[in-house]
mmCIF file of C-alpha atoms in Angstrom:
data_model
loop_
_atom_site.group_PDB
_atom_site.id
_atom_site.type_symbol
_atom_site.label_atom_id
_atom_site.label_comp_id
_atom_site.label_asym_id
_atom_site.label_seq_id
_atom_site.Cartn_x
_atom_site.Cartn_y
_atom_site.Cartn_z
ATOM 1 C CA MET A 16 -9.763 -13.273 -25.033
ATOM 2 C CA ALA A 17 -7.859 -15.244 -22.637
ATOM 3 C CA GLY A 18 -5.898 -18.398 -23.900
ATOM 4 C CA VAL A 19 -2.751 -20.166 -23.675
ATOM 5 C CA TYR A 20 -0.597 -21.594 -26.788
ATOM 6 C CA TRP A 21 2.092 -24.035 -27.138
ATOM 7 C CA TYR A 22 4.957 -23.627 -29.581
ATOM 8 C CA ASP A 23 8.058 -25.041 -29.959
ATOM 9 C CA GLY A 24 8.320 -26.333 -26.332
ATOM 10 C CA GLN A 25 7.043 -23.219 -24.629
ATOM 11 C CA TRP A 26 3.806 -22.163 -23.193
ATOM 12 C CA SER A 27 2.648 -18.691 -23.635
ATOM 13 C CA THR A 28 -0.403 -16.543 -22.620
ATOM 14 C CA GLU A 29 0.485 -14.355 -25.781
ATOM 15 C CA GLU A 30 -0.243 -15.431 -29.271
ATOM 16 C CA PRO A 31 3.077 -16.605 -30.831
ATOM 17 C CA LYS A 32 4.268 -14.500 -33.931
ATOM 18 C CA ILE A 33 5.441 -17.451 -35.942
ATOM 19 C CA ILE A 34 4.994 -17.049 -39.554
ATOM 20 C CA GLY A 35 6.274 -14.544 -42.443
ATOM 21 C CA PRO A 36 5.066 -13.857 -45.816
ATOM 22 C CA MET A 37 7.647 -16.145 -47.375
ATOM 23 C CA ASP A 38 6.255 -19.043 -45.273
ATOM 24 C CA HIS A 39 4.314 -21.511 -47.486
ATOM 25 C CA CYS A 40 1.233 -21.580 -44.967
ATOM 26 C CA PHE A 41 0.878 -17.811 -45.303
ATOM 27 C CA TRP A 42 0.620 -17.524 -49.210
ATOM 28 C CA LEU A 43 -0.293 -21.129 -50.229
ATOM 29 C CA GLY A 44 -2.580 -22.034 -47.571
ATOM 30 C CA SER A 45 -1.145 -25.515 -46.119
ATOM 31 C CA VAL A 46 -2.493 -25.510 -42.934
ATOM 32 C CA ILE A 47 -4.950 -28.079 -41.060
ATOM 33 C CA PHE A 48 -6.453 -27.713 -37.701
ATOM 34 C CA ASP A 49 -8.882 -29.317 -35.465
ATOM 35 C CA GLY A 50 -11.148 -28.018 -33.027
ATOM 36 C CA ALA A 51 -11.981 -29.610 -29.847
ATOM 37 C CA ARG A 52 -13.858 -28.335 -26.882
ATOM 38 C CA SER A 53 -13.268 -28.379 -23.004
ATOM 39 C CA ILE A 54 -16.528 -27.545 -21.246
ATOM 40 C CA THR A 55 -15.831 -26.956 -17.427
ATOM 41 C CA GLY A 56 -13.302 -29.652 -17.228
ATOM 42 C CA TRP A 57 -14.792 -32.156 -19.744
ATOM 43 C CA ALA A 58 -13.139 -32.646 -22.859
ATOM 44 C CA PRO A 59 -15.464 -34.871 -25.229
ATOM 45 C CA ASP A 60 -13.786 -37.212 -27.668
ATOM 46 C CA LEU A 61 -10.872 -35.039 -27.272
ATOM 47 C CA ASP A 62 -8.614 -38.263 -28.507
ATOM 48 C CA LYS A 63 -10.795 -38.493 -31.788
ATOM 49 C CA HIS A 64 -10.018 -34.696 -32.350
ATOM 50 C CA CYS A 65 -6.078 -35.208 -31.705
ATOM 51 C CA ALA A 66 -6.196 -38.327 -33.821
ATOM 52 C CA ARG A 67 -8.135 -36.478 -36.727
ATOM 53 C CA ALA A 68 -5.348 -33.781 -36.802
ATOM 54 C CA VAL A 69 -2.855 -35.997 -37.791
ATOM 55 C CA ARG A 70 -4.729 -37.721 -40.345
ATOM 56 C CA SER A 71 -5.584 -34.118 -41.690
ATOM 57 C CA ALA A 72 -1.953 -33.335 -41.893
ATOM 58 C CA ARG A 73 -1.065 -36.546 -43.924
ATOM 59 C CA VAL A 74 -3.920 -35.863 -46.375
ATOM 60 C CA MET A 75 -2.213 -32.469 -46.969
ATOM 61 C CA GLY A 76 1.165 -34.287 -47.536
ATOM 62 C CA MET A 77 2.608 -32.949 -44.419
ATOM 63 C CA LYS A 78 4.717 -34.896 -42.113
ATOM 64 C CA PRO A 79 3.058 -34.683 -38.632
ATOM 65 C CA ILE A 80 5.671 -34.001 -35.939
ATOM 66 C CA LYS A 81 3.532 -34.899 -33.094
ATOM 67 C CA THR A 82 1.589 -38.252 -32.515
ATOM 68 C CA PRO A 83 -2.164 -38.178 -31.309
ATOM 69 C CA GLU A 84 -1.039 -38.993 -27.849
ATOM 70 C CA GLU A 85 1.268 -36.181 -27.686
ATOM 71 C CA ILE A 86 -0.931 -33.725 -28.971
ATOM 72 C CA GLU A 87 -3.552 -34.954 -26.472
ATOM 73 C CA ALA A 88 -1.288 -34.669 -23.662
ATOM 74 C CA LEU A 89 -0.482 -31.121 -24.500
ATOM 75 C CA CYS A 90 -4.139 -30.251 -24.665
ATOM 76 C CA ARG A 91 -4.612 -31.804 -21.072
ATOM 77 C CA GLU A 92 -2.019 -29.622 -20.000
ATOM 78 C CA GLY A 93 -3.606 -26.655 -21.675
ATOM 79 C CA ILE A 94 -6.853 -27.235 -20.186
ATOM 80 C CA ARG A 95 -5.669 -27.440 -16.546
ATOM 81 C CA ARG A 96 -3.555 -23.962 -17.039
ATOM 82 C CA MET A 97 -7.024 -22.534 -18.146
ATOM 83 C CA GLY A 98 -8.681 -23.856 -14.933
ATOM 84 C CA PRO A 99 -11.773 -26.182 -14.109
ATOM 85 C CA GLU A 100 -14.516 -23.583 -14.896
ATOM 86 C CA ALA A 101 -13.053 -22.611 -18.270
ATOM 87 C CA THR A 102 -14.859 -23.092 -21.568
ATOM 88 C CA LEU A 103 -12.572 -23.385 -24.296
ATOM 89 C CA TYR A 104 -12.065 -24.026 -28.024
ATOM 90 C CA ILE A 105 -8.950 -26.255 -28.685
ATOM 91 C CA ARG A 106 -6.963 -25.861 -31.768
ATOM 92 C CA PRO A 107 -4.095 -28.222 -32.584
ATOM 93 C CA MET A 108 -2.502 -26.844 -36.049
ATOM 94 C CA PHE A 109 -0.108 -28.432 -38.511
ATOM 95 C CA PHE A 110 1.318 -26.087 -41.008
ATOM 96 C CA ILE A 111 4.087 -26.020 -44.010
ATOM 97 C CA ARG A 112 7.133 -23.580 -43.816
ATOM 98 C CA ARG A 113 8.803 -24.211 -47.237
ATOM 99 C CA GLY A 114 7.804 -25.108 -50.637
ATOM 100 C CA LEU A 115 9.681 -27.623 -53.152
ATOM 101 C CA GLY A 116 9.639 -25.610 -56.132
ATOM 102 C CA ALA A 117 7.251 -23.112 -56.797
ATOM 103 C CA SER A 118 4.296 -24.370 -54.823
ATOM 104 C CA ARG A 119 4.543 -28.003 -53.667
ATOM 105 C CA PRO A 120 4.764 -28.217 -50.080
ATOM 106 C CA ASP A 121 7.842 -29.598 -48.372
ATOM 107 C CA PRO A 122 6.732 -32.029 -45.913
ATOM 108 C CA GLU A 123 9.859 -31.848 -43.917
ATOM 109 C CA SER A 124 8.973 -28.295 -43.008
ATOM 110 C CA THR A 125 5.980 -29.431 -41.059
ATOM 111 C CA ASP A 126 5.270 -27.229 -37.844
ATOM 112 C CA PHE A 127 3.107 -27.577 -34.925
ATOM 113 C CA LEU A 128 1.088 -24.889 -33.085
ATOM 114 C CA LEU A 129 -1.662 -25.584 -30.142
ATOM 115 C CA ALA A 130 -3.966 -22.813 -29.022
ATOM 116 C CA LEU A 131 -6.577 -23.087 -26.359
ATOM 117 C CA TYR A 132 -8.747 -19.900 -25.504
ATOM 118 C CA GLU A 133 -12.103 -19.143 -23.882
ATOM 119 C CA ALA A 134 -15.250 -19.605 -26.158
ATOM 120 C CA PRO A 135 -18.446 -19.874 -24.452
ATOM 121 C CA ILE A 136 -21.000 -22.373 -25.952
ATOM 122 C CA PRO A 137 -23.505 -20.443 -28.103
ATOM 123 C CA ALA A 138 -27.009 -19.959 -26.305
ATOM 124 C CA TRP A 139 -29.828 -22.431 -26.977
ATOM 125 C CA ALA A 140 -31.655 -19.946 -29.131
ATOM 126 C CA GLY A 141 -31.633 -21.414 -32.683
ATOM 127 C CA PHE A 142 -30.580 -19.726 -35.970
ATOM 128 C CA SER A 143 -32.053 -19.217 -39.347
ATOM 129 C CA ALA A 144 -30.743 -20.788 -42.694
ATOM 130 C CA MET A 145 -30.911 -20.476 -46.497
ATOM 131 C CA LEU A 146 -30.001 -22.650 -49.359
ATOM 132 C CA ALA A 147 -27.030 -21.030 -50.751
ATOM 133 C CA PRO A 148 -25.824 -21.419 -54.638
ATOM 134 C CA PHE A 149 -22.498 -22.776 -53.452
ATOM 135 C CA ARG A 150 -21.388 -26.329 -53.631
ATOM 136 C CA ARG A 151 -18.780 -28.370 -51.475
ATOM 137 C CA PRO A 152 -16.064 -29.712 -53.705
ATOM 138 C CA ALA A 153 -15.607 -33.456 -54.655
ATOM 139 C CA THR A 154 -12.893 -35.166 -53.665
ATOM 140 C CA ASP A 155 -11.008 -34.822 -56.954
ATOM 141 C CA MET A 156 -11.280 -31.150 -56.849
ATOM 142 C CA ALA A 157 -9.839 -30.183 -53.373
ATOM 143 C CA PRO A 158 -8.514 -32.212 -50.016
ATOM 144 C CA THR A 159 -12.282 -32.660 -48.660
ATOM 145 C CA ASP A 160 -10.703 -35.635 -46.303
ATOM 146 C CA ALA A 161 -8.671 -33.312 -44.268
ATOM 147 C CA LYS A 162 -10.227 -30.457 -42.197
ATOM 148 C CA ALA A 163 -7.993 -28.115 -44.131
ATOM 149 C CA ALA A 164 -8.119 -24.395 -43.819
ATOM 150 C CA CYS A 165 -8.090 -23.841 -47.363
ATOM 151 C CA LEU A 166 -11.785 -25.517 -47.395
ATOM 152 C CA TYR A 167 -13.465 -22.795 -45.349
ATOM 153 C CA PRO A 168 -13.347 -19.697 -47.372
ATOM 154 C CA ASN A 169 -15.932 -21.382 -49.571
ATOM 155 C CA GLY A 170 -18.198 -21.726 -46.748
ATOM 156 C CA ALA A 171 -17.828 -18.211 -45.476
ATOM 157 C CA ARG A 172 -18.614 -16.540 -48.595
ATOM 158 C CA ALA A 173 -21.775 -18.987 -48.598
ATOM 159 C CA THR A 174 -22.605 -17.870 -45.243
ATOM 160 C CA ALA A 175 -22.141 -14.066 -46.359
ATOM 161 C CA TRP A 176 -24.503 -14.550 -49.163
ATOM 162 C CA ALA A 177 -27.165 -15.878 -46.823
ATOM 163 C CA VAL A 178 -26.584 -13.150 -44.213
ATOM 164 C CA GLU A 179 -26.938 -10.581 -46.929
ATOM 165 C CA ARG A 180 -30.279 -12.130 -47.905
ATOM 166 C CA GLY A 181 -31.348 -12.056 -43.923
ATOM 167 C CA ALA A 182 -30.186 -15.529 -42.762
ATOM 168 C CA ASP A 183 -27.872 -16.419 -40.188
ATOM 169 C CA MET A 184 -26.342 -19.408 -41.894
ATOM 170 C CA ALA A 185 -25.913 -21.225 -45.362
ATOM 171 C CA VAL A 186 -26.740 -24.673 -46.526
ATOM 172 C CA LEU A 187 -24.638 -26.073 -49.344
ATOM 173 C CA CYS A 188 -25.068 -28.883 -51.472
ATOM 174 C CA ASP A 189 -22.533 -31.296 -53.107
ATOM 175 C CA ALA A 190 -21.262 -31.520 -56.383
ATOM 176 C CA LEU A 191 -24.360 -33.645 -57.454
ATOM 177 C CA GLY A 192 -26.812 -31.519 -55.928
ATOM 178 C CA HIS A 193 -27.477 -33.365 -52.762
ATOM 179 C CA VAL A 194 -27.684 -31.401 -49.470
ATOM 180 C CA ALA A 195 -24.125 -31.692 -47.733
ATOM 181 C CA GLU A 196 -23.894 -29.554 -44.662
ATOM 182 C CA PHE A 197 -24.529 -26.341 -43.079
ATOM 183 C CA ALA A 198 -21.539 -24.067 -43.931
ATOM 184 C CA ALA A 199 -20.029 -24.733 -40.479
ATOM 185 C CA SER A 200 -21.596 -27.529 -39.221
ATOM 186 C CA ASN A 201 -23.520 -30.876 -40.006
ATOM 187 C CA ILE A 202 -27.231 -30.547 -40.740
ATOM 188 C CA TRP A 203 -29.991 -32.791 -39.599
ATOM 189 C CA LEU A 204 -33.671 -33.082 -40.362
ATOM 190 C CA VAL A 205 -36.734 -34.783 -38.776
ATOM 191 C CA LYS A 206 -39.844 -36.108 -40.740
ATOM 192 C CA ASP A 207 -42.545 -38.254 -39.428
ATOM 193 C CA GLY A 208 -40.278 -39.213 -36.739
ATOM 194 C CA VAL A 209 -37.601 -40.344 -38.719
ATOM 195 C CA VAL A 210 -33.988 -38.587 -38.212
ATOM 196 C CA VAL A 211 -32.068 -38.248 -41.275
ATOM 197 C CA THR A 212 -28.760 -36.723 -41.866
ATOM 198 C CA PRO A 213 -26.528 -36.822 -45.392
ATOM 199 C CA ALA A 214 -24.589 -39.731 -45.762
ATOM 200 C CA ALA A 215 -20.764 -39.199 -45.345
ATOM 201 C CA ASN A 216 -19.801 -38.981 -49.039
ATOM 202 C CA HIS A 217 -16.089 -37.390 -48.695
ATOM 203 C CA THR A 218 -17.539 -33.747 -49.743
ATOM 204 C CA PHE A 219 -17.897 -32.570 -46.310
ATOM 205 C CA LEU A 220 -16.663 -33.353 -43.186
ATOM 206 C CA ALA A 221 -18.691 -36.035 -41.305
ATOM 207 C CA GLY A 222 -17.958 -34.642 -37.836
ATOM 208 C CA ILE A 223 -16.852 -36.334 -34.655
ATOM 209 C CA THR A 224 -20.016 -34.662 -32.918
ATOM 210 C CA ARG A 225 -22.144 -35.826 -35.608
ATOM 211 C CA SER A 226 -20.921 -39.427 -35.001
ATOM 212 C CA ARG A 227 -21.579 -39.161 -31.422
ATOM 213 C CA ILE A 228 -25.071 -37.646 -31.592
ATOM 214 C CA LEU A 229 -26.068 -40.381 -34.324
ATOM 215 C CA GLY A 230 -25.047 -43.176 -31.713
ATOM 216 C CA LEU A 231 -26.924 -41.569 -28.829
ATOM 217 C CA LEU A 232 -29.990 -41.170 -30.879
ATOM 218 C CA ARG A 233 -29.832 -44.707 -32.035
ATOM 219 C CA ALA A 234 -29.068 -46.010 -28.464
ATOM 220 C CA ASP A 235 -32.202 -43.836 -27.394
ATOM 221 C CA GLY A 236 -34.641 -45.972 -29.771
ATOM 222 C CA MET A 237 -34.812 -43.374 -32.676
ATOM 223 C CA THR A 238 -34.703 -44.276 -36.261
ATOM 224 C CA VAL A 239 -31.754 -42.164 -37.838
ATOM 225 C CA GLU A 240 -31.235 -42.862 -41.731
ATOM 226 C CA GLU A 241 -27.946 -41.606 -43.342
ATOM 227 C CA ARG A 242 -28.829 -40.865 -46.851
ATOM 228 C CA ALA A 243 -28.710 -38.658 -49.642
ATOM 229 C CA VAL A 244 -31.187 -35.596 -49.066
ATOM 230 C CA ARG A 245 -32.741 -33.617 -51.821
ATOM 231 C CA PRO A 246 -33.093 -29.950 -51.233
ATOM 232 C CA GLU A 247 -36.661 -29.894 -51.373
ATOM 233 C CA GLU A 248 -36.986 -32.367 -48.150
ATOM 234 C CA LEU A 249 -35.593 -29.007 -46.177
ATOM 235 C CA ASP A 250 -39.013 -27.274 -47.007
ATOM 236 C CA THR A 251 -40.971 -30.071 -45.660
ATOM 237 C CA ALA A 252 -39.103 -31.375 -42.700
ATOM 238 C CA ASP A 253 -40.836 -31.340 -39.201
ATOM 239 C CA GLU A 254 -37.597 -29.783 -37.685
ATOM 240 C CA ILE A 255 -34.103 -29.199 -38.683
ATOM 241 C CA PHE A 256 -30.939 -28.886 -36.298
ATOM 242 C CA SER A 257 -27.181 -28.666 -36.495
ATOM 243 C CA THR A 258 -24.455 -30.388 -34.908
ATOM 244 C CA GLY A 259 -20.817 -29.511 -34.635
ATOM 245 C CA ASN A 260 -17.886 -29.104 -32.037
ATOM 246 C CA TYR A 261 -18.219 -25.433 -31.782
ATOM 247 C CA ALA A 262 -22.135 -25.298 -30.388
ATOM 248 C CA LYS A 263 -22.836 -29.036 -30.060
ATOM 249 C CA VAL A 264 -26.221 -29.072 -30.870
ATOM 250 C CA GLN A 265 -28.251 -26.178 -32.211
ATOM 251 C CA PRO A 266 -31.730 -25.979 -33.772
ATOM 252 C CA CYS A 267 -32.896 -24.319 -36.786
ATOM 253 C CA ASN A 268 -35.706 -22.179 -36.310
ATOM 254 C CA ALA A 269 -36.165 -20.890 -39.921
ATOM 255 C CA MET A 270 -35.458 -22.264 -43.187
ATOM 256 C CA ASN A 271 -35.694 -20.557 -46.592
ATOM 257 C CA GLY A 272 -37.940 -18.276 -44.805
ATOM 258 C CA ARG A 273 -40.103 -21.032 -43.321
ATOM 259 C CA ALA A 274 -40.255 -20.626 -39.574
ATOM 260 C CA LEU A 275 -39.510 -24.046 -37.514
ATOM 261 C CA PRO A 276 -40.038 -25.129 -34.031
ATOM 262 C CA VAL A 277 -37.357 -26.084 -31.481
ATOM 263 C CA GLY A 278 -38.057 -29.493 -31.960
ATOM 264 C CA PRO A 279 -38.324 -32.529 -29.708
ATOM 265 C CA VAL A 280 -35.460 -34.404 -31.499
ATOM 266 C CA ALA A 281 -32.962 -31.428 -31.372
ATOM 267 C CA THR A 282 -33.915 -30.956 -27.564
ATOM 268 C CA ARG A 283 -33.351 -34.708 -26.888
ATOM 269 C CA ALA A 284 -29.909 -34.672 -28.812
ATOM 270 C CA ARG A 285 -28.671 -31.989 -27.140
ATOM 271 C CA GLU A 286 -29.671 -33.751 -23.215
ATOM 272 C CA LEU A 287 -28.297 -36.871 -24.443
ATOM 273 C CA TYR A 288 -25.017 -35.223 -25.461
ATOM 274 C CA TRP A 289 -24.471 -33.354 -22.364
ATOM 275 C CA ALA A 290 -25.414 -36.624 -20.167
ATOM 276 C CA TRP A 291 -23.022 -38.368 -22.104
ATOM 277 C CA MET A 292 -20.204 -36.058 -21.678
ATOM 278 C CA GLN A 293 -20.929 -35.492 -18.106
ATOM 279 C CA SER A 294 -20.724 -39.607 -17.684
ATOM 280 C CA GLN A 295 -17.131 -39.138 -18.558
ATOM 281 C CA PRO A 296 -14.262 -38.397 -16.260
ATOM 282 C CA ARG A 297 -13.155 -34.734 -16.204
ATOM 283 C CA VAL A 298 -9.581 -33.768 -17.464
ATOM 284 C CA VAL A 299 -9.368 -31.395 -14.856
ATOM 285 C CA SER A 300 -11.356 -30.776 -11.559
ATOM 286 C CA GLU A 301 -10.939 -28.102 -8.904
ATOM 287 C CA ALA A 302 -8.839 -30.018 -6.844
ATOM 288 C CA GLN A 303 -6.491 -30.856 -9.851
ATOM 289 C CA ALA A 304 -5.884 -27.253 -10.496
ATOM 290 C CA ALA A 305 -5.453 -26.414 -6.827
ATOM 291 C CA GLU A 306 -2.441 -28.764 -7.013
#
């Protein structure tokens, strides 16, 4: 895939080869990343993604060597390099080079990398999901307040479990047995006209796109509840959908084998998000790219 990469003051169109088997991030997973988007020149909530990258690094005991503003400036430069028609995934990353003793990360060895690469928005086609027997960890079990790479294998094994049973995606509960999220995005359900999403309880990443959609739906006059969601509510919901940075809004068209419609709330959420995004200034236009 086409992309640009920034590391140690240099831009490249080739992936930088920067770690080895003795680096702390390689063998003990001391890596955080964030995921932003640029969609034909618009970069929705880019500042929030850059700020979250720095917060995540601090949660993981790192010493961030870039400020959110510096990261955002680099992201904007990368978007301009890729051009106004590109749809990109934007991934700032902090990682640890050395350990203190056997395993404790050395904050002074924090390093930084930025990757921007072409990644089309998934088609508005829907996906099937299934409740998996895996749970999100509590805050005393894992660094759940960080967008940490070490948290993602648990979601990946849940998705693999669901795929083996004929679904596209898994739903995970939290340590108390309440619905937490889809394995890679936030979950929403609609029942009798009320929109519901699990309350942020630090066991899952309450996403930036989730927050944006929540505000847009409420401003549009809908009743939206953030609360504990019981697993059995998924079996009676009128519609279910996901929000996340990668796909923004996607309908769930089957849950635990029960067919679901692409409903009006998911459709409206997508329309509202796109309208909001396109009301914002573009990072790069065709005229700017030609300069």
